[in-house]
Coordinates of C-alpha atoms and ligand atoms in Angstrom, one line a residue:
X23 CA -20.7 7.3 18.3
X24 CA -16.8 7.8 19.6
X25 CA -15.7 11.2 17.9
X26 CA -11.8 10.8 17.7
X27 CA -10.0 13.1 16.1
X28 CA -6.5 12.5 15.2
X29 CA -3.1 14.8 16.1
X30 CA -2.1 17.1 13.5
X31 CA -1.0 15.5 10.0
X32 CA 1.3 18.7 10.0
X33 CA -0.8 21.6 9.6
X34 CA -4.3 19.6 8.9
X35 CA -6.8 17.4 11.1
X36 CA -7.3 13.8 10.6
X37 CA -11.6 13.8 11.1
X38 CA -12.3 10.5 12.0
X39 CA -15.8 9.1 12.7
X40 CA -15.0 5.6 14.7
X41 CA -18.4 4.2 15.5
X42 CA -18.2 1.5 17.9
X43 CA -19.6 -1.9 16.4
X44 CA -20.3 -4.5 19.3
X45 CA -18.1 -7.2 16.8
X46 CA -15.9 -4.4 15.3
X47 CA -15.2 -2.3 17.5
X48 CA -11.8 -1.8 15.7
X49 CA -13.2 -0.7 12.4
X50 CA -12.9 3.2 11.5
X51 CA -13.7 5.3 8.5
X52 CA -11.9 8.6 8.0
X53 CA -10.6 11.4 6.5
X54 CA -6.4 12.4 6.0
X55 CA -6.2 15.7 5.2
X56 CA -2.8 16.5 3.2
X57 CA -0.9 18.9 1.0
X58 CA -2.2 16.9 -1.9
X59 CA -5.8 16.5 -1.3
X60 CA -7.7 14.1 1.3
X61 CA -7.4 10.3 1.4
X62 CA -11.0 8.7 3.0
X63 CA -9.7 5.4 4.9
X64 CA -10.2 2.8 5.4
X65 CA -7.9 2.9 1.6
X66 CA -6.7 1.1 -1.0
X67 CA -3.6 2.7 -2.6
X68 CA -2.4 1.1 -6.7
X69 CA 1.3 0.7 -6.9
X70 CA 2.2 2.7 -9.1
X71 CA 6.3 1.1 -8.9
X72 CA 7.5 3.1 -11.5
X73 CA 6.1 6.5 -11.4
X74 CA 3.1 5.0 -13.3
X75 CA 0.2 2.4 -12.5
X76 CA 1.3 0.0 -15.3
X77 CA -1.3 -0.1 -18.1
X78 CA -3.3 3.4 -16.7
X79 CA -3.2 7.0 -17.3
X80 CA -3.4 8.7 -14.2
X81 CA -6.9 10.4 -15.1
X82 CA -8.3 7.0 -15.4
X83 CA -6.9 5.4 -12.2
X84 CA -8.7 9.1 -10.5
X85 CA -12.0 8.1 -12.7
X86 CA -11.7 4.6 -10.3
X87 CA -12.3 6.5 -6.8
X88 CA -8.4 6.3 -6.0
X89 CA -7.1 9.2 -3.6
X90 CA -3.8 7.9 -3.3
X91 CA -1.1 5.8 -5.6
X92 CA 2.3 4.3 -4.3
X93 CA 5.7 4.9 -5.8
X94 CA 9.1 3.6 -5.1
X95 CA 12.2 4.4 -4.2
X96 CA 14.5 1.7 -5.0
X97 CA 13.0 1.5 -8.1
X98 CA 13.1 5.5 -9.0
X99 CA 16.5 6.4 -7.6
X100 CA 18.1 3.8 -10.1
X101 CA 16.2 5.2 -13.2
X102 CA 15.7 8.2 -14.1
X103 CA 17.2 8.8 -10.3
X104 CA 16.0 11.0 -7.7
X105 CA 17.9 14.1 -7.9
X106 CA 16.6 13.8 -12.2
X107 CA 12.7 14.0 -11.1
X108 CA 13.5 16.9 -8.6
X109 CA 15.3 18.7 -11.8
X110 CA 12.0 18.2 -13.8
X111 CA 9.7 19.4 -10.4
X112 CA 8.9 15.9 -8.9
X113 CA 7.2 12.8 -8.8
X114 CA 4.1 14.8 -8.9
X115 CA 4.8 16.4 -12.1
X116 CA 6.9 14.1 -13.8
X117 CA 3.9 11.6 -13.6
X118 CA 1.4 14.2 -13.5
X119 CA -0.4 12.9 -10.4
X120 CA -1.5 15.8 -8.4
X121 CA -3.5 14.1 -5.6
X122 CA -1.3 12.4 -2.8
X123 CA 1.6 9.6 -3.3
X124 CA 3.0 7.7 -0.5
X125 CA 6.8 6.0 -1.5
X126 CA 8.0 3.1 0.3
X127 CA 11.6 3.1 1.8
X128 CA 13.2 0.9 -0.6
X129 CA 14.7 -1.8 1.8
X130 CA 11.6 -4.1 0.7
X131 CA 13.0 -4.2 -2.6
X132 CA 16.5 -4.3 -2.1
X133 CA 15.9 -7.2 -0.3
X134 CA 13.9 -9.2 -3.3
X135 CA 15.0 -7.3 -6.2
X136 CA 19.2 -6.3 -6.0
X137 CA 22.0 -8.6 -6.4
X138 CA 24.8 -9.1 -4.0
X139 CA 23.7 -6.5 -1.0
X140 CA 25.3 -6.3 2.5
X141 CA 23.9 -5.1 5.3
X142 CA 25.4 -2.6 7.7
X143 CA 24.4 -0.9 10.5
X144 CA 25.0 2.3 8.1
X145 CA 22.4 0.7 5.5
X146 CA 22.1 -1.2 2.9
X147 CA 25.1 -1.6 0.1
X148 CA 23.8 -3.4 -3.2
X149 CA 24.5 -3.5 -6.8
X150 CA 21.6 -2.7 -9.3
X151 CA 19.5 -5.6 -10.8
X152 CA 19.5 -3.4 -13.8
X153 CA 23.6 -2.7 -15.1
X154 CA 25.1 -3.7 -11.4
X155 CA 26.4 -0.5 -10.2
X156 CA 26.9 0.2 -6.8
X157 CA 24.4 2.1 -5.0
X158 CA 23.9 2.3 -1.4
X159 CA 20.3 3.1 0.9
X160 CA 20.0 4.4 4.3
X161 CA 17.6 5.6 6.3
X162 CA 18.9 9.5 5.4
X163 CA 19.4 8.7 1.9
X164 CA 16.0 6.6 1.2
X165 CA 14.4 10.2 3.2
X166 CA 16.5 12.6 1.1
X167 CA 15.3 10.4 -1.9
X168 CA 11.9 10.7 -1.0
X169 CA 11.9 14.3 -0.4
X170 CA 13.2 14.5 -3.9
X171 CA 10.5 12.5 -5.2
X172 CA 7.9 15.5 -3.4
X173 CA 6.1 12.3 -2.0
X174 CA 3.4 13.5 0.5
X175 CA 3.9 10.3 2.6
X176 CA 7.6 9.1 3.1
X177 CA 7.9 5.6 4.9
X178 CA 11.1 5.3 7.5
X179 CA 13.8 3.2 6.0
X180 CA 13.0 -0.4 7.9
X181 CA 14.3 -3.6 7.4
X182 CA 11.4 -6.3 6.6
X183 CA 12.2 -9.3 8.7
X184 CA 11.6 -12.3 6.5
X185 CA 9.2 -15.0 7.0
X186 CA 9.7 -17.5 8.6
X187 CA 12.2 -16.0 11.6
X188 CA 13.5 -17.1 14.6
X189 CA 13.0 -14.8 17.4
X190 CA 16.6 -14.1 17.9
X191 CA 16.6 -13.4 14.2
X192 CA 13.2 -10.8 14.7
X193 CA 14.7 -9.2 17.8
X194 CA 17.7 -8.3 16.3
X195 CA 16.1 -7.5 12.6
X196 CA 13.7 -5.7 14.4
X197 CA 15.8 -3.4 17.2
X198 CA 17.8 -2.7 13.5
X199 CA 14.7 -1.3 12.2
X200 CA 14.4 1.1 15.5
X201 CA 17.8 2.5 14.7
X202 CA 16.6 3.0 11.5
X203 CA 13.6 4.8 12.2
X204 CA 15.6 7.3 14.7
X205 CA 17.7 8.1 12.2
X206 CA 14.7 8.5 9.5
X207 CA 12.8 10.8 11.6
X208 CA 15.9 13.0 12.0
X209 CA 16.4 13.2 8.2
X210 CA 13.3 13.9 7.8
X211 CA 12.0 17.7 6.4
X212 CA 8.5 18.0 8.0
X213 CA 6.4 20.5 6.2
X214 CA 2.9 21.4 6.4
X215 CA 0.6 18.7 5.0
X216 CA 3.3 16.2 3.9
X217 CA 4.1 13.2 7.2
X218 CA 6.3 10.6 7.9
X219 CA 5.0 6.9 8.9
X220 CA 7.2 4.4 10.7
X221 CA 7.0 0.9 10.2
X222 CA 6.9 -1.6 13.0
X223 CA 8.7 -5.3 12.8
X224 CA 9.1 -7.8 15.1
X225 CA 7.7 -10.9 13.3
X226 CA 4.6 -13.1 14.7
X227 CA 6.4 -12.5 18.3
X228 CA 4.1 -10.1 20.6
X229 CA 6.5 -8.6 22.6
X230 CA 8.6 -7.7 19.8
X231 CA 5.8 -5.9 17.8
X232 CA 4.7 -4.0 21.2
X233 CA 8.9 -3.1 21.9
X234 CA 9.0 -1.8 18.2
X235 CA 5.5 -0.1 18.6
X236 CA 6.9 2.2 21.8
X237 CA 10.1 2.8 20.2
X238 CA 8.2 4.2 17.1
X239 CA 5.9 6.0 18.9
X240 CA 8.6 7.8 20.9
X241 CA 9.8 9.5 17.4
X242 CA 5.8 10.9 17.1
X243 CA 5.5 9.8 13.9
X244 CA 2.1 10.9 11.5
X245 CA 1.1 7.6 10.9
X246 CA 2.4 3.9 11.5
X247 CA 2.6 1.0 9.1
X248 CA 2.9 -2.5 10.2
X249 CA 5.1 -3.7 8.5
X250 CA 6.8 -7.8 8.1
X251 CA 3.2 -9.2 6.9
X252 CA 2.3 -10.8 3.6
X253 CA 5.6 -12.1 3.6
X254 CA 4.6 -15.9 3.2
X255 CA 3.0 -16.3 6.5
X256 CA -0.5 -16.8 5.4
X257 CA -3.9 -14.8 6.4
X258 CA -4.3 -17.3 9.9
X259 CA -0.9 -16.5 11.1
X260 CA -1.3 -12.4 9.5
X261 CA -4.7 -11.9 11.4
X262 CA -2.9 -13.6 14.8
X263 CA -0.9 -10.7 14.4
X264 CA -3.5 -8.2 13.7
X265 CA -5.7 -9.4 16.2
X266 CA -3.4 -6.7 18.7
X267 CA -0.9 -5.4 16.6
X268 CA -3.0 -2.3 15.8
X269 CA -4.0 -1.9 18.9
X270 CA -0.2 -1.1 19.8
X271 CA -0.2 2.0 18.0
X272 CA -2.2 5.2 18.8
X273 CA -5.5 5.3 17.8
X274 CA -5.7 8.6 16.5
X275 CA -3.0 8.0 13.4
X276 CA -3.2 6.1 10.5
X277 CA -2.3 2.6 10.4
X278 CA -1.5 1.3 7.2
X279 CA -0.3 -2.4 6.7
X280 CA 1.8 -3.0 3.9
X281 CA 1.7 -4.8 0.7
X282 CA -2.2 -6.3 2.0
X283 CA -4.0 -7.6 -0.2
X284 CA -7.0 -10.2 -1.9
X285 CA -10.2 -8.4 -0.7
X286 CA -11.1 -11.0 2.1
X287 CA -7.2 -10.1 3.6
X288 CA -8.6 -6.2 3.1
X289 CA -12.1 -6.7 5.1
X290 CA -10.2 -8.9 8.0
X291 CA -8.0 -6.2 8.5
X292 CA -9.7 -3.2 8.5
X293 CA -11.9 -5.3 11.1
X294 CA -9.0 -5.4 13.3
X295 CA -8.6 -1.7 13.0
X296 CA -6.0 -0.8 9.8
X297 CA -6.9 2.4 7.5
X298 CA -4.6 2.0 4.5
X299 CA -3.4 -0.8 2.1
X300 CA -1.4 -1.3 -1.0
X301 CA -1.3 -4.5 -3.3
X302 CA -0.2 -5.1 -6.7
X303 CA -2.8 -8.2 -6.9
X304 CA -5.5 -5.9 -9.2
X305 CA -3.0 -4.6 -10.9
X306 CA -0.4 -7.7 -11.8
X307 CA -3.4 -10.0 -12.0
X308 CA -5.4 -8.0 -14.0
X309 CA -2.3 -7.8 -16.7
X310 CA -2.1 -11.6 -16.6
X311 CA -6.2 -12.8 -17.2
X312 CA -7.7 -12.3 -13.7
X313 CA -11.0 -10.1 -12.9
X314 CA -12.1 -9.8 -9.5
X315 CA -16.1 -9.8 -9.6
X316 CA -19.0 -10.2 -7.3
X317 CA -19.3 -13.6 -8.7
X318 CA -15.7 -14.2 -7.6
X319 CA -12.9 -14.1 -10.0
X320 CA -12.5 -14.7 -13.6
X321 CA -10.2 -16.2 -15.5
X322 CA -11.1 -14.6 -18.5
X323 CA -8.3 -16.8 -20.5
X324 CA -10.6 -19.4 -20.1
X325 CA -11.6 -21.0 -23.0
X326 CA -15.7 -20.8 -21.9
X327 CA -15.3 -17.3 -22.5
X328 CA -14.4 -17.2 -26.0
X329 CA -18.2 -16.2 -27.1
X330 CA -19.4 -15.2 -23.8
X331 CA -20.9 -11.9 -25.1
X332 CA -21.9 -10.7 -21.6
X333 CA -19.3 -8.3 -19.8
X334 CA -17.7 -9.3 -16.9
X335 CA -19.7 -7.3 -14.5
X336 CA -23.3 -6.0 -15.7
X337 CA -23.8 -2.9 -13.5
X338 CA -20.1 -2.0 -13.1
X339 CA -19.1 1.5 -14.7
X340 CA -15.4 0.8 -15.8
X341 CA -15.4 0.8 -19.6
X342 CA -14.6 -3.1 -20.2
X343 CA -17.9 -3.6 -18.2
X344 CA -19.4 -0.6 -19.8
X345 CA -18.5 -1.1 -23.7
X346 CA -17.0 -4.6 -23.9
X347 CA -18.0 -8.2 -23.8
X348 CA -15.6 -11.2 -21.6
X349 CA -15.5 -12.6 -25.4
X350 CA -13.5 -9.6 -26.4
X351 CA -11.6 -9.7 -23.5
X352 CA -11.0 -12.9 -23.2
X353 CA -9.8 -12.4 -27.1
X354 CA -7.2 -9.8 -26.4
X355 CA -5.9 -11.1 -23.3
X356 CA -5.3 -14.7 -25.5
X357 CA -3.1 -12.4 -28.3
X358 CA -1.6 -10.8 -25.4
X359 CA -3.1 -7.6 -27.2
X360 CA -2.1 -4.3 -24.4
X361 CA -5.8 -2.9 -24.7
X362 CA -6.3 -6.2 -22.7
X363 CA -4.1 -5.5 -20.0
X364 CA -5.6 -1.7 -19.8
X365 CA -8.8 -2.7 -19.7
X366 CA -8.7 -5.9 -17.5
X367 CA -6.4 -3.8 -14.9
X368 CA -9.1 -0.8 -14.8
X369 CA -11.7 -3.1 -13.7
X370 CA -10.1 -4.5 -11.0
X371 CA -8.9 -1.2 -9.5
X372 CA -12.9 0.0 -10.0
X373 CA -13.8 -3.3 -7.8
X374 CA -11.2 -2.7 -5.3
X375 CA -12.0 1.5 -4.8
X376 CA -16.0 0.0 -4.9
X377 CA -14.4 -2.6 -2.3
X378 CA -13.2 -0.2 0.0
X379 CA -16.3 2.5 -0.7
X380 CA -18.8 -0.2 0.9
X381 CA -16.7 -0.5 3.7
X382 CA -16.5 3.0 4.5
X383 CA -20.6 3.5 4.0
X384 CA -20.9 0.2 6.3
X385 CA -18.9 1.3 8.8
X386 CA -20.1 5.5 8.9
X387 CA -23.7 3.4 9.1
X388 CA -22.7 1.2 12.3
X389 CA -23.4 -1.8 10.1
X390 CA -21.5 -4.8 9.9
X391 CA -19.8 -6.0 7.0
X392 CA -17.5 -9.3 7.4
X393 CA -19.9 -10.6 3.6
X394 CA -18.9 -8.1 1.5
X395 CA -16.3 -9.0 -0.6
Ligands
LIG407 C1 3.4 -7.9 -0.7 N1 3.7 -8.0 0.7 C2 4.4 -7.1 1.3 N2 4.8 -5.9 0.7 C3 5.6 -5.3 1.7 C4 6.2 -4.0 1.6 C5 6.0 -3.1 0.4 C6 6.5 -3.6 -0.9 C7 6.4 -2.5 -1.9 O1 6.7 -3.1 -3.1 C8 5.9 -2.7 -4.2 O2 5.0 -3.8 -4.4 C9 5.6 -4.9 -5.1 C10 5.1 -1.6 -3.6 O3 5.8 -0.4 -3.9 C11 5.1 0.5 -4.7 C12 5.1 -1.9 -2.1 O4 5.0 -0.7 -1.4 C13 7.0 -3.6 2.7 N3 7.8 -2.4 2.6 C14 8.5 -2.1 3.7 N4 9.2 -0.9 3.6 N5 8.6 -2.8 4.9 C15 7.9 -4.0 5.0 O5 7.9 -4.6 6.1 C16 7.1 -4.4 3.9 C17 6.3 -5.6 4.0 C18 5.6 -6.0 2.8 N6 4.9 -7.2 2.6
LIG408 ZN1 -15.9 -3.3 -14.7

């Protein structure tokens, strides 16, 4: 049994219990201590986009086992706007979400979502997908924006090199992302129990990913995100990556690798030593007919449900399985009814948290665990 324990998350421990498996060594179980409440890794966080977990109340995505929901930044500073939810006393509040929230940069979505953006050195200069206006994000005003937001874990503002990239293109997308991160850290406000994570880039190239790894880990960040997957490249190419990328960063800090994913993505990865993820496949998927279940997943639009009057998972707890047939679901989904989406969405964020609880008991019992899914 290794006992590491992690640096200071500002003024609270990181307790984590790594037991050494012979064929996953990598894998951990844990505990982040923050202003908000603790966060037991490995985790799975809902995006939350919006300052909400479409379709969920915030007491029912709790009821599910989550410690931790994302929000955004690009999404938030262009309605209701940042300096707005610091008026009404935060993220927190305005959503009333007391455990912890982590917010990503922004850049991610400027990318995919804005119309007509350039990028300077300075940051990023785009027009809003929603009336067009002019905005601009940097790494001090994605942290200022942040910090308005009260989020208990702001992410650096990075730029995520596309998929696929030639390595000229990852070098220099990726040393951009270094002056980025410098420049994050600085605007950063570090207060007891809230941290900062940097995001590494560099592509599928390894000497890239280890030169943004050091320069990251010069600016002592609390945790590290790896950051440029899921972009396309497909799990083969993703777990090529991961079989050393985490190994880059220190081993007593969270690792948390963005935007990851279908449960068998999860279990690879937290194999290959990563703590956190975030995904809006329960969530989206849930909305539009699918249910992840141990008998794989369901596509309850599918007319062999129609008087299936069994519920989609006998023994889960969530209140489709609990007080509803597939027949029923399978009804309201087909009339595009929004109890359907509430319902189908709470059960798969219940068999993602019950996901990632196996994985913790597995790993704090030394057992292996590469069947769960
Ligand atoms: C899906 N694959 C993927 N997502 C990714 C995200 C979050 C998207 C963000 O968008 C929202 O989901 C749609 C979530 O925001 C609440 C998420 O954090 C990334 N964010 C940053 N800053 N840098 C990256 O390199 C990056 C890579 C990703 N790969
Ligand atoms: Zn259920």
């Amino acid at each position: 049994e290794k006992e590491v324990s992690i640096t200071k998350f500002p003024a609270d421990e990181r307790k984590i219990i790594a037991k050494a498996h012979d064929k996953y060594k990598k894998a951990r179980a844990g505990i982040i201590n923050t202003r908000h409440g603790q966060i037991h890794t490995p985790a799975f966080m809902p995006v939350g986009t919006k300052g909400t977990v479409k379709a969920m109340l915030p007491e029912s995505v709790q009821t599910t086992g989550a410690d931790i929901i994302l929000g955004n930044t690009y999404h938030l500073m262009l309605q209701p706007g940042a300096k707005r939810v610091f008026k009404l006393g935060g993220l927190h509040k305005f959503m009333n979400w007391s455990k912890p929230l982590l917010t990503d940069s922004g850049g991610f979505q400027v990318m995919s979502l804005s119309k007509l953006r350039k990028i300077t050195e300075e940051g990023v200069i785009f027009n809003s997908h929603i009336d067009g206006s002019k905005f601009m994000l940097s790494p001090e005003s994605s942290t200022e924006i942040q910090y308005l937001l009260g989020s208990t874990i702001t992410m650096a503002f990075d730029e995520c090199t596309p998929y696929p990239s030639t390595y000229e293109q990852a070098k220099s997308s990726m040393e951009l992302t270094s002056r980025w991160a410098k420049r994050s850290r600085k605007a950063f406000y570090s207060r007891d129990g809230y941290g900062q994570f940097g995001i590494i880039q560099g592509s599928i190239y390894n000497d890239l990913r280890l030169k943004s790894a050091l320069d990251l880990i010069e600016l002592d960040f609390e945790g590290y995100a790896i950051g440029g997957l899921a972009v396309g490249e497909g799990q083969e190419l993703m777990f090529k990556v991961l079989d050393y990328a985490p190994d880059l960063l220190p081993i007593n800090k969270p690792r948390y690798l963005m935007g990851v994913g279908k449960p068998a993505d999860i279990i690879g990865a937290v194999q290959r030593g990563i703590d956190m993820f975030d995904c809006v496949i329960p969530t989206r998927s849930g909305r539009n007919g699918q249910a992840f279940t141990k008998y794989g997943v369901v596509n309850i639009r599918n007319s062999k449900y129609k008087e299936d009057n069994t519920p989609l998972e006998e023994d889960c707890l969530c209140p489709a399985c609990k007080n509803y047939t597939k027949a029923y679901l399978h009804y309201l989904v087909k009339v595009k009814e929004i109890l359907g989406a509430m319902l189908m969405t709470w059960h798969n964020l219940m068999y993602f948290q019950k996901l990632m609880l196996r994985i913790r008991e597995y790993i704090a019992q030394g057992k292996d665990f590469d069947f769960i899914s």
